[in-house]
PDB file of C-alpha atoms in Angstrom:
ATOM      1  CA  MET A1059     160.509  23.493  74.898  1.00 51.00           C
ATOM      2  CA  ASP A1060     163.121  23.040  72.167  1.00 57.00           C
ATOM      3  CA  ASP A1061     164.480  20.027  74.046  1.00 60.00           C
ATOM      4  CA  PRO A1062     163.669  16.927  71.928  1.00 61.00           C
ATOM      5  CA  GLU A1063     163.255  14.880  75.108  1.00 72.00           C
ATOM      6  CA  HIS A1064     160.712  17.306  76.577  1.00 77.00           C
ATOM      7  CA  LYS A1065     157.172  15.971  76.441  1.00 84.00           C
ATOM      8  CA  PRO A1066     154.358  18.504  76.723  1.00 80.00           C
ATOM      9  CA  SER A1067     152.496  18.355  80.006  1.00 84.00           C
ATOM     10  CA  LEU A1068     148.791  17.655  80.199  1.00 80.00           C
ATOM     11  CA  LEU A1069     148.184  21.374  80.688  1.00 82.00           C
ATOM     12  CA  ASP A1070     150.251  22.174  77.579  1.00 78.00           C
ATOM     13  CA  ARG A1071     148.275  19.683  75.513  1.00 76.00           C
ATOM     14  CA  LEU A1072     144.899  20.860  76.822  1.00 73.00           C
ATOM     15  CA  SER A1073     145.697  24.524  76.256  1.00 74.00           C
ATOM     16  CA  ALA A1074     146.929  23.762  72.732  1.00 70.00           C
ATOM     17  CA  LEU A1075     143.647  21.972  72.044  1.00 67.00           C
ATOM     18  CA  LEU A1076     141.408  24.628  73.580  1.00 72.00           C
ATOM     19  CA  LEU A1077     143.293  27.737  72.497  1.00 72.00           C
ATOM     20  CA  ARG A1078     144.191  26.776  68.958  1.00 76.00           C
ATOM     21  CA  GLU A1079     143.658  29.253  66.161  1.00 83.00           C
ATOM     22  CA  PRO A1080     141.162  28.593  63.382  1.00 85.00           C
ATOM     23  CA  GLU A1081     142.722  26.726  60.473  1.00 85.00           C
ATOM     24  CA  ASP A1082     140.488  28.113  57.731  1.00 89.00           C
ATOM     25  CA  ARG A1083     137.844  30.732  56.982  1.00 89.00           C
ATOM     26  CA  GLU A1084     134.951  28.435  57.965  1.00 90.00           C
ATOM     27  CA  GLN A1085     136.414  27.814  61.410  1.00 89.00           C
ATOM     28  CA  LEU A1086     137.021  31.533  61.854  1.00 90.00           C
ATOM     29  CA  ILE A1087     133.402  32.328  60.983  1.00 92.00           C
ATOM     30  CA  GLU A1088     132.202  29.606  63.375  1.00 91.00           C
ATOM     31  CA  LEU A1089     134.359  31.154  66.098  1.00 89.00           C
ATOM     32  CA  LEU A1090     132.907  34.592  65.346  1.00 92.00           C
ATOM     33  CA  HIS A1091     129.335  33.284  65.551  1.00 94.00           C
ATOM     34  CA  SER A1092     130.121  31.477  68.782  1.00 91.00           C
ATOM     35  CA  SER A1093     131.557  34.693  70.208  1.00 91.00           C
ATOM     36  CA  TYR A1094     128.453  36.596  69.105  1.00 94.00           C
ATOM     37  CA  GLU A1095     126.194  34.013  70.787  1.00 95.00           C
ATOM     38  CA  ARG A1096     128.174  34.492  74.004  1.00 93.00           C
ATOM     39  CA  HIS A1097     127.488  38.254  73.712  1.00 94.00           C
ATOM     40  CA  LEU A1098     131.156  39.178  73.287  1.00 91.00           C
ATOM     41  CA  PHE A1099     130.095  41.625  70.557  1.00 90.00           C
ATOM     42  CA  ASP A1100     126.860  42.758  68.928  1.00 94.00           C
ATOM     43  CA  SER A1101     125.294  41.950  65.567  1.00 95.00           C
ATOM     44  CA  ASP A1102     126.660  45.136  63.984  1.00 96.00           C
ATOM     45  CA  ALA A1103     130.224  44.114  64.832  1.00 95.00           C
ATOM     46  CA  LEU A1104     129.602  40.607  63.492  1.00 95.00           C
ATOM     47  CA  SER A1105     128.256  42.040  60.219  1.00 95.00           C
ATOM     48  CA  ILE A1106     131.236  44.365  59.851  1.00 95.00           C
ATOM     49  CA  ILE A1107     133.751  41.580  60.465  1.00 93.00           C
ATOM     50  CA  GLU A1108     131.991  39.184  58.084  1.00 94.00           C
ATOM     51  CA  GLY A1109     131.821  41.935  55.465  1.00 92.00           C
ATOM     52  CA  ALA A1110     135.531  42.612  55.819  1.00 91.00           C
ATOM     53  CA  LEU A1111     136.283  38.906  55.405  1.00 91.00           C
ATOM     54  CA  SER A1112     134.114  38.662  52.301  1.00 90.00           C
ATOM     55  CA  MET A1113     135.934  41.615  50.701  1.00 88.00           C
ATOM     56  CA  SER A1114     139.010  39.453  50.235  1.00 84.00           C
ATOM     57  CA  GLU A1115     137.023  37.270  47.828  1.00 86.00           C
ATOM     58  CA  LEU A1116     136.105  40.194  45.558  1.00 89.00           C
ATOM     59  CA  ALA A1117     137.970  41.780  42.696  1.00 91.00           C
ATOM     60  CA  VAL A1118     138.469  45.543  42.692  1.00 89.00           C
ATOM     61  CA  ARG A1119     136.020  45.937  39.810  1.00 88.00           C
ATOM     62  CA  ASP A1120     133.317  44.314  41.988  1.00 88.00           C
ATOM     63  CA  VAL A1121     133.678  47.045  44.609  1.00 87.00           C
ATOM     64  CA  MET A1122     134.456  50.215  42.682  1.00 91.00           C
ATOM     65  CA  VAL A1123     131.763  52.563  41.384  1.00 90.00           C
ATOM     66  CA  PRO A1124     132.302  54.027  37.905  1.00 91.00           C
ATOM     67  CA  ARG A1125     132.932  57.768  37.951  1.00 90.00           C
ATOM     68  CA  ALA A1126     129.888  58.390  35.720  1.00 92.00           C
ATOM     69  CA  GLN A1127     127.628  56.853  38.390  1.00 93.00           C
ATOM     70  CA  MET A1128     129.014  58.950  41.269  1.00 92.00           C
ATOM     71  CA  ASP A1129     127.326  61.990  42.761  1.00 91.00           C
ATOM     72  CA  MET A1130     130.061  64.524  43.518  1.00 90.00           C
ATOM     73  CA  ILE A1131     130.306  68.014  44.976  1.00 90.00           C
ATOM     74  CA  ASP A1132     132.891  70.693  44.465  1.00 91.00           C
ATOM     75  CA  ILE A1133     135.147  71.144  47.474  1.00 92.00           C
ATOM     76  CA  ALA A1134     134.783  74.919  47.120  1.00 93.00           C
ATOM     77  CA  ASP A1135     130.966  74.762  47.448  1.00 91.00           C
ATOM     78  CA  SER A1136     129.384  75.809  50.742  1.00 89.00           C
ATOM     79  CA  PRO A1137     127.879  73.044  52.925  1.00 83.00           C
ATOM     80  CA  GLU A1138     124.369  74.416  52.293  1.00 74.00           C
TER      81      GLU A1138
END
């Protein structure tokens, strides 16, 4: 394939067209929704994946909970 005189076959060109990877986030989300519609995974999996993708758009301060707002237990306490 590194040969400059080699021309891709029809099969090579078709597979490159059909099997190409998404170029941006929108195309990836479209691919995920298409996969969901074809029942390749359920709505819970779709929600988890979309949530994970949206996390990359957030700053740490958007996700973290201040210590004063946390409910904590002592590790030495009994489970009761």
